[in-house]
mmCIF file of C-alpha atoms and ligand atoms in Angstrom:
data_model
loop_
_atom_site.group_PDB
_atom_site.id
_atom_site.type_symbol
_atom_site.label_atom_id
_atom_site.label_comp_id
_atom_site.label_asym_id
_atom_site.label_seq_id
_atom_site.Cartn_x
_atom_site.Cartn_y
_atom_site.Cartn_z
ATOM 1 C CA MET A 1280 -21.192 -37.809 -21.100
ATOM 2 C CA ARG A 1281 -19.865 -36.459 -24.353
ATOM 3 C CA TRP A 1282 -17.705 -33.457 -23.551
ATOM 4 C CA ARG A 1283 -17.468 -32.491 -27.173
ATOM 5 C CA SER A 1284 -21.102 -31.446 -27.103
ATOM 6 C CA PHE A 1285 -20.406 -29.029 -24.236
ATOM 7 C CA PRO A 1286 -21.332 -25.668 -25.726
ATOM 8 C CA LEU A 1287 -18.161 -23.668 -26.133
ATOM 9 C CA PRO A 1288 -19.676 -20.163 -25.974
ATOM 10 C CA LEU A 1289 -21.360 -20.996 -22.674
ATOM 11 C CA LEU A 1290 -18.121 -22.343 -21.275
ATOM 12 C CA LEU A 1291 -16.289 -19.192 -22.321
ATOM 13 C CA PHE A 1292 -19.006 -17.037 -20.806
ATOM 14 C CA SER A 1293 -18.815 -18.871 -17.474
ATOM 15 C CA PHE A 1294 -15.068 -18.526 -17.465
ATOM 16 C CA LEU A 1295 -15.310 -14.777 -18.116
ATOM 17 C CA THR A 1296 -17.875 -14.253 -15.355
ATOM 18 C CA LEU A 1297 -15.596 -16.049 -12.934
ATOM 19 C CA LEU A 1298 -12.732 -13.794 -13.985
ATOM 20 C CA VAL A 1299 -14.791 -10.646 -13.394
ATOM 21 C CA GLY A 1300 -15.802 -12.024 -10.024
ATOM 22 C CA ARG A 1301 -12.175 -12.674 -9.172
ATOM 23 C CA ALA A 1302 -11.141 -9.116 -10.070
ATOM 24 C CA ALA A 1303 -13.843 -7.757 -7.753
ATOM 25 C CA VAL A 1304 -12.805 -10.167 -5.014
ATOM 26 C CA SER A 1305 -9.110 -9.264 -5.182
ATOM 27 C CA GLY A 1306 -9.895 -5.809 -3.738
ATOM 28 C CA PHE A 1307 -8.088 -2.495 -3.504
ATOM 29 C CA ARG A 1308 -4.428 -2.800 -2.510
ATOM 30 C CA ILE A 1309 -2.461 -0.186 -0.554
ATOM 31 C CA CYS A 1310 1.297 -0.732 -0.237
ATOM 32 C CA SER A 1311 4.216 0.884 1.542
ATOM 33 C CA TYR A 1312 7.837 0.403 0.598
ATOM 34 C CA ASN A 1313 11.069 1.887 1.935
ATOM 35 C CA VAL A 1314 13.111 1.917 -1.285
ATOM 36 C CA GLN A 1315 16.377 2.823 0.460
ATOM 37 C CA LYS A 1316 17.879 5.906 -1.173
ATOM 38 C CA PHE A 1317 15.984 5.638 -4.428
ATOM 39 C CA ASN A 1318 17.640 8.092 -6.794
ATOM 40 C CA THR A 1319 18.381 8.561 -10.489
ATOM 41 C CA MET A 1320 21.338 6.201 -10.335
ATOM 42 C CA LYS A 1321 19.143 3.416 -8.972
ATOM 43 C CA ALA A 1322 16.398 4.236 -11.468
ATOM 44 C CA LYS A 1323 18.855 3.830 -14.351
ATOM 45 C CA ASN A 1324 19.565 0.257 -13.294
ATOM 46 C CA TYR A 1325 17.330 -1.633 -15.698
ATOM 47 C CA ARG A 1326 17.046 -4.788 -13.602
ATOM 48 C CA LEU A 1327 16.157 -2.813 -10.501
ATOM 49 C CA ILE A 1328 13.484 -0.715 -12.212
ATOM 50 C CA HIS A 1329 11.981 -3.859 -13.722
ATOM 51 C CA THR A 1330 11.635 -5.428 -10.271
ATOM 52 C CA LEU A 1331 10.279 -2.216 -8.770
ATOM 53 C CA THR A 1332 7.749 -1.924 -11.592
ATOM 54 C CA ARG A 1333 6.468 -5.423 -10.859
ATOM 55 C CA ILE A 1334 6.075 -4.538 -7.187
ATOM 56 C CA VAL A 1335 4.393 -1.152 -7.588
ATOM 57 C CA SER A 1336 2.065 -2.307 -10.385
ATOM 58 C CA ARG A 1337 0.316 -4.688 -7.979
ATOM 59 C CA CYS A 1338 -0.934 -1.765 -5.883
ATOM 60 C CA ASP A 1339 -3.745 0.721 -6.368
ATOM 61 C CA ILE A 1340 -1.710 3.077 -4.176
ATOM 62 C CA CYS A 1341 1.943 2.570 -3.289
ATOM 63 C CA LEU A 1342 3.787 4.805 -0.846
ATOM 64 C CA LEU A 1343 7.520 4.995 -1.506
ATOM 65 C CA GLN A 1344 9.816 6.366 1.204
ATOM 66 C CA ASP A 1345 13.482 7.257 1.291
ATOM 67 C CA VAL A 1346 13.341 8.820 -2.164
ATOM 68 C CA PHE A 1347 16.167 11.188 -3.178
ATOM 69 C CA ASP A 1348 14.779 12.754 -6.302
ATOM 70 C CA PRO A 1349 14.777 16.568 -6.115
ATOM 71 C CA LYS A 1350 14.445 16.922 -9.912
ATOM 72 C CA GLY A 1351 11.823 14.181 -10.236
ATOM 73 C CA GLU A 1352 13.984 12.186 -12.686
ATOM 74 C CA ALA A 1353 13.968 8.855 -10.861
ATOM 75 C CA ILE A 1354 10.198 8.802 -10.369
ATOM 76 C CA LYS A 1355 9.766 9.806 -14.014
ATOM 77 C CA ILE A 1356 11.729 6.730 -15.078
ATOM 78 C CA LEU A 1357 9.641 4.510 -12.793
ATOM 79 C CA LEU A 1358 6.366 6.014 -14.078
ATOM 80 C CA SER A 1359 7.340 5.562 -17.711
ATOM 81 C CA SER A 1360 8.195 1.949 -16.977
ATOM 82 C CA LEU A 1361 4.806 1.481 -15.259
ATOM 83 C CA ASN A 1362 2.963 3.240 -18.075
ATOM 84 C CA ARG A 1363 4.663 1.477 -20.983
ATOM 85 C CA GLY A 1364 1.896 0.370 -23.272
ATOM 86 C CA THR A 1365 2.165 -3.350 -22.752
ATOM 87 C CA ASP A 1366 -0.457 -5.730 -21.477
ATOM 88 C CA ARG A 1367 1.785 -6.808 -18.646
ATOM 89 C CA TYR A 1368 0.522 -4.237 -16.166
ATOM 90 C CA GLU A 1369 -3.163 -4.755 -16.761
ATOM 91 C CA HIS A 1370 -3.903 -1.559 -18.693
ATOM 92 C CA TYR A 1371 -3.683 0.725 -15.698
ATOM 93 C CA SER A 1372 -1.950 4.061 -15.912
ATOM 94 C CA TYR A 1373 -0.077 5.495 -12.974
ATOM 95 C CA ARG A 1374 0.543 8.946 -11.545
ATOM 96 C CA SER A 1375 2.519 10.223 -8.629
ATOM 97 C CA VAL A 1376 2.161 12.823 -5.926
ATOM 98 C CA ALA A 1377 5.310 13.712 -4.028
ATOM 99 C CA SER A 1378 6.397 15.808 -1.076
ATOM 100 C CA GLU A 1379 9.259 18.258 -1.037
ATOM 101 C CA ALA A 1380 12.632 16.982 0.143
ATOM 102 C CA LEU A 1381 12.310 16.713 3.925
ATOM 103 C CA GLY A 1382 14.954 16.363 6.625
ATOM 104 C CA LYS A 1383 17.217 17.978 9.152
ATOM 105 C CA SER A 1384 20.549 17.536 7.402
ATOM 106 C CA LYS A 1385 21.381 18.549 3.831
ATOM 107 C CA GLU A 1386 22.920 15.146 3.044
ATOM 108 C CA ASP A 1387 19.768 13.258 4.015
ATOM 109 C CA MET A 1388 16.781 15.002 2.438
ATOM 110 C CA GLN A 1389 14.055 12.498 1.590
ATOM 111 C CA GLN A 1390 10.725 12.602 -0.172
ATOM 112 C CA TYR A 1391 7.482 10.709 0.343
ATOM 113 C CA VAL A 1392 6.019 9.642 -2.999
ATOM 114 C CA PHE A 1393 2.598 8.086 -3.600
ATOM 115 C CA ILE A 1394 2.134 6.246 -6.892
ATOM 116 C CA TYR A 1395 -1.484 5.503 -7.732
ATOM 117 C CA ARG A 1396 -3.697 4.080 -10.471
ATOM 118 C CA MET A 1397 -5.630 6.749 -12.339
ATOM 119 C CA GLN A 1398 -8.455 4.334 -13.144
ATOM 120 C CA THR A 1399 -9.218 3.317 -9.569
ATOM 121 C CA VAL A 1400 -8.423 6.281 -7.338
ATOM 122 C CA ASN A 1401 -8.273 10.091 -7.238
ATOM 123 C CA VAL A 1402 -6.296 12.510 -5.101
ATOM 124 C CA THR A 1403 -8.695 15.048 -3.572
ATOM 125 C CA ASP A 1404 -6.399 16.942 -1.171
ATOM 126 C CA LYS A 1405 -2.813 17.035 -0.006
ATOM 127 C CA TYR A 1406 -0.973 18.940 2.644
ATOM 128 C CA GLN A 1407 2.434 19.097 4.240
ATOM 129 C CA TYR A 1408 2.133 18.726 8.015
ATOM 130 C CA LYS A 1409 4.356 21.178 9.886
ATOM 131 C CA GLY A 1410 5.260 19.680 13.219
ATOM 132 C CA ASN A 1411 7.569 22.311 14.759
ATOM 133 C CA GLU A 1412 10.539 19.961 15.051
ATOM 134 C CA TYR A 1413 8.235 17.072 15.999
ATOM 135 C CA PHE A 1414 9.488 14.915 13.157
ATOM 136 C CA ASP A 1415 12.719 14.639 11.209
ATOM 137 C CA ARG A 1416 10.530 14.208 8.118
ATOM 138 C CA ASP A 1417 7.069 15.683 8.615
ATOM 139 C CA PRO A 1418 4.271 13.513 7.181
ATOM 140 C CA PHE A 1419 3.009 14.535 3.735
ATOM 141 C CA VAL A 1420 -0.711 13.889 4.074
ATOM 142 C CA VAL A 1421 -2.896 12.957 1.090
ATOM 143 C CA GLN A 1422 -6.635 12.378 0.882
ATOM 144 C CA PHE A 1423 -7.739 9.842 -1.714
ATOM 145 C CA GLN A 1424 -11.115 8.995 -3.121
ATOM 146 C CA SER A 1425 -12.137 5.742 -4.763
ATOM 147 C CA LYS A 1426 -15.482 4.363 -5.819
ATOM 148 C CA ASN A 1427 -13.976 0.871 -5.607
ATOM 149 C CA THR A 1428 -13.743 0.867 -1.801
ATOM 150 C CA PRO A 1429 -16.502 0.902 0.827
ATOM 151 C CA ILE A 1430 -15.163 4.023 2.577
ATOM 152 C CA GLU A 1431 -14.681 6.115 -0.578
ATOM 153 C CA LYS A 1432 -12.679 8.952 0.973
ATOM 154 C CA PHE A 1433 -9.666 8.154 3.122
ATOM 155 C CA ILE A 1434 -6.502 9.863 4.285
ATOM 156 C CA LEU A 1435 -3.005 8.385 4.128
ATOM 157 C CA VAL A 1436 -0.370 9.636 6.566
ATOM 158 C CA PRO A 1437 3.156 8.460 5.690
ATOM 159 C CA LEU A 1438 6.026 8.352 8.137
ATOM 160 C CA HIS A 1439 9.656 7.334 7.856
ATOM 161 C CA THR A 1440 10.993 7.893 11.364
ATOM 162 C CA ASN A 1441 14.458 8.737 12.502
ATOM 163 C CA ALA A 1442 15.166 5.359 14.150
ATOM 164 C CA THR A 1443 16.567 6.822 17.362
ATOM 165 C CA LEU A 1444 13.454 8.997 17.799
ATOM 166 C CA ALA A 1445 10.924 6.356 16.718
ATOM 167 C CA VAL A 1446 8.910 6.234 19.966
ATOM 168 C CA LYS A 1447 8.356 10.004 20.076
ATOM 169 C CA GLU A 1448 7.646 10.356 16.385
ATOM 170 C CA ILE A 1449 5.093 7.521 16.325
ATOM 171 C CA ASP A 1450 3.356 8.991 19.370
ATOM 172 C CA ARG A 1451 3.088 12.326 17.594
ATOM 173 C CA LEU A 1452 1.152 10.779 14.735
ATOM 174 C CA TYR A 1453 -1.765 11.206 17.138
ATOM 175 C CA ASP A 1454 -1.400 14.995 16.796
ATOM 176 C CA VAL A 1455 -1.286 14.654 13.026
ATOM 177 C CA PHE A 1456 -4.484 12.611 13.239
ATOM 178 C CA GLU A 1457 -6.292 15.304 15.260
ATOM 179 C CA ASP A 1458 -5.101 17.997 12.911
ATOM 180 C CA VAL A 1459 -5.943 16.358 9.624
ATOM 181 C CA SER A 1460 -9.209 14.696 10.649
ATOM 182 C CA LYS A 1461 -10.527 18.133 11.682
ATOM 183 C CA LYS A 1462 -9.149 19.835 8.614
ATOM 184 C CA TRP A 1463 -10.947 17.515 6.195
ATOM 185 C CA ASN A 1464 -13.751 16.327 8.500
ATOM 186 C CA ASN A 1465 -12.721 12.726 7.917
ATOM 187 C CA THR A 1466 -11.528 10.181 10.496
ATOM 188 C CA ASN A 1467 -10.826 7.460 7.907
ATOM 189 C CA VAL A 1468 -7.101 7.757 8.433
ATOM 190 C CA MET A 1469 -4.362 5.210 7.693
ATOM 191 C CA PHE A 1470 -0.754 5.595 8.895
ATOM 192 C CA LEU A 1471 1.909 3.736 7.009
ATOM 193 C CA GLY A 1472 5.638 3.539 6.503
ATOM 194 C CA ASP A 1473 8.935 2.557 8.002
ATOM 195 C CA PHE A 1474 8.260 3.511 11.631
ATOM 196 C CA HIS A 1475 11.274 1.537 12.966
ATOM 197 C CA ALA A 1476 8.598 0.181 15.310
ATOM 198 C CA SER A 1477 10.566 -2.834 16.485
ATOM 199 C CA CYS A 1478 13.755 -4.389 17.839
ATOM 200 C CA ALA A 1479 16.055 -1.903 19.612
ATOM 201 C CA TYR A 1480 14.036 1.168 18.610
ATOM 202 C CA LEU A 1481 10.661 0.234 20.102
ATOM 203 C CA THR A 1482 10.303 -2.207 22.986
ATOM 204 C CA ARG A 1483 7.219 -3.582 24.705
ATOM 205 C CA GLN A 1484 7.648 -1.021 27.515
ATOM 206 C CA ASP A 1485 7.698 1.888 25.073
ATOM 207 C CA LYS A 1486 4.148 1.148 23.990
ATOM 208 C CA LYS A 1487 2.604 2.829 27.029
ATOM 209 C CA ASN A 1488 4.129 6.094 25.823
ATOM 210 C CA ILE A 1489 2.605 5.875 22.359
ATOM 211 C CA ARG A 1490 -0.984 7.068 21.966
ATOM 212 C CA LEU A 1491 -1.414 4.997 18.793
ATOM 213 C CA PHE A 1492 -1.084 1.951 21.089
ATOM 214 C CA THR A 1493 -2.887 3.190 24.219
ATOM 215 C CA ASP A 1494 -5.972 4.464 22.351
ATOM 216 C CA SER A 1495 -7.782 1.345 21.214
ATOM 217 C CA ASN A 1496 -9.398 3.233 18.330
ATOM 218 C CA PHE A 1497 -6.178 2.611 16.414
ATOM 219 C CA SER A 1498 -5.670 -0.838 14.910
ATOM 220 C CA TRP A 1499 -2.166 -2.064 14.098
ATOM 221 C CA LEU A 1500 -2.591 -4.285 11.046
ATOM 222 C CA ILE A 1501 1.034 -5.408 10.710
ATOM 223 C CA GLY A 1502 1.848 -7.248 13.950
ATOM 224 C CA ASP A 1503 4.932 -7.121 16.179
ATOM 225 C CA ARG A 1504 6.258 -10.511 15.052
ATOM 226 C CA VAL A 1505 6.304 -9.799 11.367
ATOM 227 C CA ASP A 1506 9.746 -9.455 9.750
ATOM 228 C CA THR A 1507 9.861 -6.596 7.239
ATOM 229 C CA THR A 1508 13.622 -6.767 6.729
ATOM 230 C CA VAL A 1509 15.349 -8.689 3.958
ATOM 231 C CA THR A 1510 18.473 -10.090 5.625
ATOM 232 C CA ASP A 1511 18.361 -13.237 7.723
ATOM 233 C CA LYS A 1512 20.389 -11.452 10.395
ATOM 234 C CA THR A 1513 17.464 -9.294 11.522
ATOM 235 C CA SER A 1514 13.822 -10.044 12.259
ATOM 236 C CA CYS A 1515 12.105 -6.721 12.941
ATOM 237 C CA ALA A 1516 8.626 -5.310 12.248
ATOM 238 C CA TYR A 1517 9.903 -1.891 11.196
ATOM 239 C CA ASP A 1518 7.295 -1.211 8.537
ATOM 240 C CA ARG A 1519 3.720 -0.863 9.724
ATOM 241 C CA ILE A 1520 0.169 -0.058 8.715
ATOM 242 C CA VAL A 1521 -2.249 1.405 11.287
ATOM 243 C CA VAL A 1522 -5.869 2.503 10.783
ATOM 244 C CA TYR A 1523 -8.200 4.624 12.878
ATOM 245 C CA GLY A 1524 -11.768 3.662 13.763
ATOM 246 C CA GLN A 1525 -14.334 0.973 13.050
ATOM 247 C CA PRO A 1526 -15.424 2.207 9.598
ATOM 248 C CA PHE A 1527 -11.875 1.871 8.243
ATOM 249 C CA LEU A 1528 -11.294 -1.435 10.040
ATOM 250 C CA LYS A 1529 -14.510 -2.842 8.578
ATOM 251 C CA ALA A 1530 -13.405 -1.803 5.107
ATOM 252 C CA ILE A 1531 -10.239 -3.914 5.423
ATOM 253 C CA ARG A 1532 -10.212 -7.416 4.004
ATOM 254 C CA PRO A 1533 -9.538 -9.652 7.047
ATOM 255 C CA PHE A 1534 -5.977 -11.002 7.342
ATOM 256 C CA SER A 1535 -4.893 -9.220 4.156
ATOM 257 C CA ALA A 1536 -2.194 -7.106 5.840
ATOM 258 C CA ARG A 1537 1.196 -8.704 5.259
ATOM 259 C CA VAL A 1538 4.751 -8.412 4.123
ATOM 260 C CA TYR A 1539 5.132 -8.890 0.403
ATOM 261 C CA ASN A 1540 8.105 -11.200 0.109
ATOM 262 C CA PHE A 1541 8.859 -10.693 -3.573
ATOM 263 C CA ALA A 1542 12.061 -12.717 -3.275
ATOM 264 C CA LYS A 1543 9.803 -15.760 -3.009
ATOM 265 C CA GLU A 1544 7.121 -14.530 -5.419
ATOM 266 C CA PHE A 1545 9.539 -13.582 -8.203
ATOM 267 C CA LYS A 1546 12.145 -16.236 -7.299
ATOM 268 C CA LEU A 1547 14.903 -13.642 -6.899
ATOM 269 C CA SER A 1548 18.178 -14.062 -5.057
ATOM 270 C CA LYS A 1549 18.811 -12.066 -1.882
ATOM 271 C CA THR A 1550 21.426 -10.072 -3.796
ATOM 272 C CA ARG A 1551 18.907 -8.970 -6.401
ATOM 273 C CA VAL A 1552 16.395 -8.073 -3.675
ATOM 274 C CA LEU A 1553 18.958 -6.083 -1.681
ATOM 275 C CA GLU A 1554 19.810 -4.183 -4.845
ATOM 276 C CA VAL A 1555 16.358 -2.556 -4.480
ATOM 277 C CA SER A 1556 16.186 -2.235 -0.680
ATOM 278 C CA ASP A 1557 16.956 -3.872 2.658
ATOM 279 C CA HIS A 1558 13.207 -3.728 3.452
ATOM 280 C CA PHE A 1559 10.330 -5.701 1.991
ATOM 281 C CA PRO A 1560 7.107 -3.874 1.086
ATOM 282 C CA VAL A 1561 4.060 -4.194 3.346
ATOM 283 C CA GLU A 1562 0.503 -4.133 2.041
ATOM 284 C CA VAL A 1563 -3.170 -4.362 2.926
ATOM 285 C CA ARG A 1564 -6.287 -4.850 0.872
ATOM 286 C CA LEU A 1565 -9.594 -3.051 1.206
ATOM 287 C CA LYS A 1566 -12.857 -4.755 0.386
ATOM 288 C CA SER A 1567 -14.535 -3.951 -2.887
ATOM 289 C CA SER A 1568 -17.298 -1.377 -2.830
ATOM 290 C CA ALA A 1569 -20.774 -2.595 -1.854
ATOM 291 C CA LEU A 1570 -22.008 -2.746 -5.421
ATOM 292 C CA LEU A 1571 -19.208 -4.976 -6.714
ATOM 293 C CA HIS A 1572 -19.463 -7.003 -3.559
ATOM 294 C CA GLN A 1573 -23.135 -7.773 -3.990
ATOM 295 C CA ALA A 1574 -22.677 -8.550 -7.659
ATOM 296 C CA THR A 1575 -19.851 -11.057 -7.197
ATOM 297 C CA PRO A 1576 -21.681 -14.008 -5.549
ATOM 298 C CA LEU A 1577 -24.497 -13.609 -8.071
ATOM 299 C CA LEU A 1578 -22.071 -13.762 -10.974
ATOM 300 C CA ILE A 1579 -20.419 -16.864 -9.601
ATOM 301 C CA LEU A 1580 -23.773 -18.545 -8.894
ATOM 302 C CA PHE A 1581 -24.913 -17.698 -12.390
ATOM 303 C CA SER A 1582 -21.857 -19.170 -14.038
ATOM 304 C CA ILE A 1583 -22.041 -22.359 -11.956
ATOM 305 C CA SER A 1584 -25.684 -22.848 -12.839
ATOM 306 C CA ALA A 1585 -24.855 -22.242 -16.491
ATOM 307 C CA VAL A 1586 -22.229 -24.991 -16.361
ATOM 308 C CA ILE A 1587 -24.569 -27.437 -14.618
ATOM 309 C CA GLN A 1588 -27.355 -26.703 -17.066
ATOM 310 C CA SER A 1589 -25.148 -27.284 -20.048
ATOM 311 C CA MET A 1590 -23.852 -30.534 -18.527
ATOM 312 C CA PHE A 1591 -27.412 -31.807 -18.228
ATOM 313 C CA SER A 1592 -28.288 -30.791 -21.746
ATOM 314 C CA ALA A 1593 -25.113 -32.530 -22.936
ATOM 315 C CA LEU A 1594 -26.184 -35.877 -21.411
HETATM 316 C C1 NAG B 1187 -12.238 10.498 -9.982
HETATM 317 O O1 NAG B 1187 -12.903 11.768 -10.059
HETATM 318 C C2 NAG B 1187 -13.646 11.970 -11.256
HETATM 319 C C3 NAG B 1187 -14.189 13.382 -11.237
HETATM 320 O O2 NAG B 1187 -14.824 13.665 -10.013
HETATM 321 C C4 NAG B 1187 -14.747 10.922 -11.337
HETATM 322 O O3 NAG B 1187 -15.482 11.082 -12.518
HETATM 323 C C5 NAG B 1187 -14.126 9.535 -11.303
HETATM 324 O O4 NAG B 1187 -15.130 8.549 -11.309
HETATM 325 C C6 NAG B 1187 -13.258 9.379 -10.071
HETATM 326 N N1 NAG B 1187 -12.584 8.082 -10.138
HETATM 327 C C7 NAG B 1187 -12.639 7.155 -9.177
HETATM 328 C C8 NAG B 1187 -11.879 5.922 -9.448
HETATM 329 O O5 NAG B 1187 -13.258 7.300 -8.141
HETATM 330 C C1 NAG B 1188 18.281 11.251 14.279
HETATM 331 O O1 NAG B 1188 18.144 12.042 15.416
HETATM 332 C C2 NAG B 1188 19.353 12.214 16.143
HETATM 333 C C3 NAG B 1188 19.009 12.941 17.422
HETATM 334 O O2 NAG B 1188 18.299 14.125 17.163
HETATM 335 C C4 NAG B 1188 20.354 12.944 15.273
HETATM 336 O O3 NAG B 1188 21.556 13.103 15.946
HETATM 337 C C5 NAG B 1188 20.577 12.165 13.989
HETATM 338 O O4 NAG B 1188 21.395 12.905 13.108
HETATM 339 C C6 NAG B 1188 19.263 11.863 13.310
HETATM 340 N N1 NAG B 1188 19.509 10.934 12.238
HETATM 341 C C7 NAG B 1188 19.116 11.158 11.001
HETATM 342 C C8 NAG B 1188 19.432 10.073 10.032
HETATM 343 O O5 NAG B 1188 18.535 12.171 10.684
HETATM 344 C C1 NAG B 1189 -18.574 16.054 8.884
HETATM 345 O O1 NAG B 1189 -18.892 14.717 8.517
HETATM 346 C C2 NAG B 1189 -20.050 14.219 9.147
HETATM 347 C C3 NAG B 1189 -20.176 12.739 8.841
HETATM 348 O O2 NAG B 1189 -19.506 12.370 7.683
HETATM 349 C C4 NAG B 1189 -21.264 15.040 8.719
HETATM 350 O O3 NAG B 1189 -22.430 14.529 9.338
HETATM 351 C C5 NAG B 1189 -21.034 16.492 9.093
HETATM 352 O O4 NAG B 1189 -22.098 17.284 8.611
HETATM 353 C C6 NAG B 1189 -19.720 17.008 8.532
HETATM 354 N N1 NAG B 1189 -19.424 18.328 9.074
HETATM 355 C C7 NAG B 1189 -19.041 19.342 8.316
HETATM 356 C C8 NAG B 1189 -18.735 20.624 9.029
HETATM 357 O O5 NAG B 1189 -18.925 19.256 7.100
HETATM 358 C C1 NAG B 1190 -12.291 6.365 20.618
HETATM 359 O O1 NAG B 1190 -12.859 7.463 19.945
HETATM 360 C C2 NAG B 1190 -14.020 7.961 20.547
HETATM 361 C C3 NAG B 1190 -14.588 9.015 19.613
HETATM 362 O O2 NAG B 1190 -13.626 9.987 19.285
HETATM 363 C C4 NAG B 1190 -13.690 8.509 21.915
HETATM 364 O O3 NAG B 1190 -14.860 8.997 22.550
HETATM 365 C C5 NAG B 1190 -13.084 7.374 22.746
HETATM 366 O O4 NAG B 1190 -12.648 7.871 23.978
HETATM 367 C C6 NAG B 1190 -11.911 6.741 22.031
HETATM 368 N N1 NAG B 1190 -11.495 5.536 22.711
HETATM 369 C C7 NAG B 1190 -10.405 5.491 23.455
HETATM 370 C C8 NAG B 1190 -10.117 4.174 24.069
HETATM 371 O O5 NAG B 1190 -9.662 6.439 23.597
#
């Protein structure tokens, strides 16, 4: 076979179709990251913001918790880094939606911040849950809409618990679920964040007191044995992702929920990683919408047949 006679345009075309197929296959990524006291001082650390930009830019939606940014300066720095007009971040532009500073003590007021891609997802509603002292930091609930996912409209409920009250606060997410699913007539609800749902704060016995465990309609996607902490001294599944109902579960790409160990991915030292946070991010991927999904196998089949055909004609 003479490879030189292999038609170049056809080869390029096949390659491109495979790439498009791959993009559709990679799905819609939702991430959650406790960025440990993220403030303007941290945002002005160039190395740190570079690492954080690489992490957040992988996600269609990324929930950040433990953000101390009452004037919005730190998030502004992160957004301008994400939106810098380079090819590195795949031409997406990013926006944020943030809660007020929440907390019981003046020294520890934290915000929930969602950063999302304008090209793949819209915010349709948001609302600050008021739990009458239920939570140290009441969930800031946001409804998103995306044509790129099979469920289209879904609700994200963030929670960063007070560790010593973790069991009670996680249980009360059930009340948030009832409230918000009625309010927006939508049971496609995902709970995510640093729940402290592990080690000393949540034991096996505690589970019977948590409705998100006892009601089997809730699926815990990040398991009990996962380690979401950075140091080797601890192995705890603090950060979790939970979804309600079969429709949401079916929209999840199987086995895609995981810790994103960017120390390994970016080959960073523990020191550099701890500079950002003592947690790793967690993430899950949704399947692509039905249309993209149906198109993908066809595209791949088409490109394979094109290659085979051209090989025969080259003989
Ligand atoms: C966001 O909403 C606008 C206006 O309704 C719509 O045209 C656009 O397609 C939506 N984007 C996505 C990614 O769903
Ligand atoms: C967590 O809750 C306990 C008990 O209510 C309280 O004493 C403590 O200050 C809270 N911790 C934080 C970090 O808010
Ligand atoms: C709520 O949603 C369901 C299913 O999505 C729909 O059949 C029903 O009409 C909706 N109810 C209201 C009050 O909008
Ligand atoms: C799951 O949800 C359905 C519909 O709301 C409800 O009837 C059922 O009791 C729930 N399952 C459990 C185990 O609670």
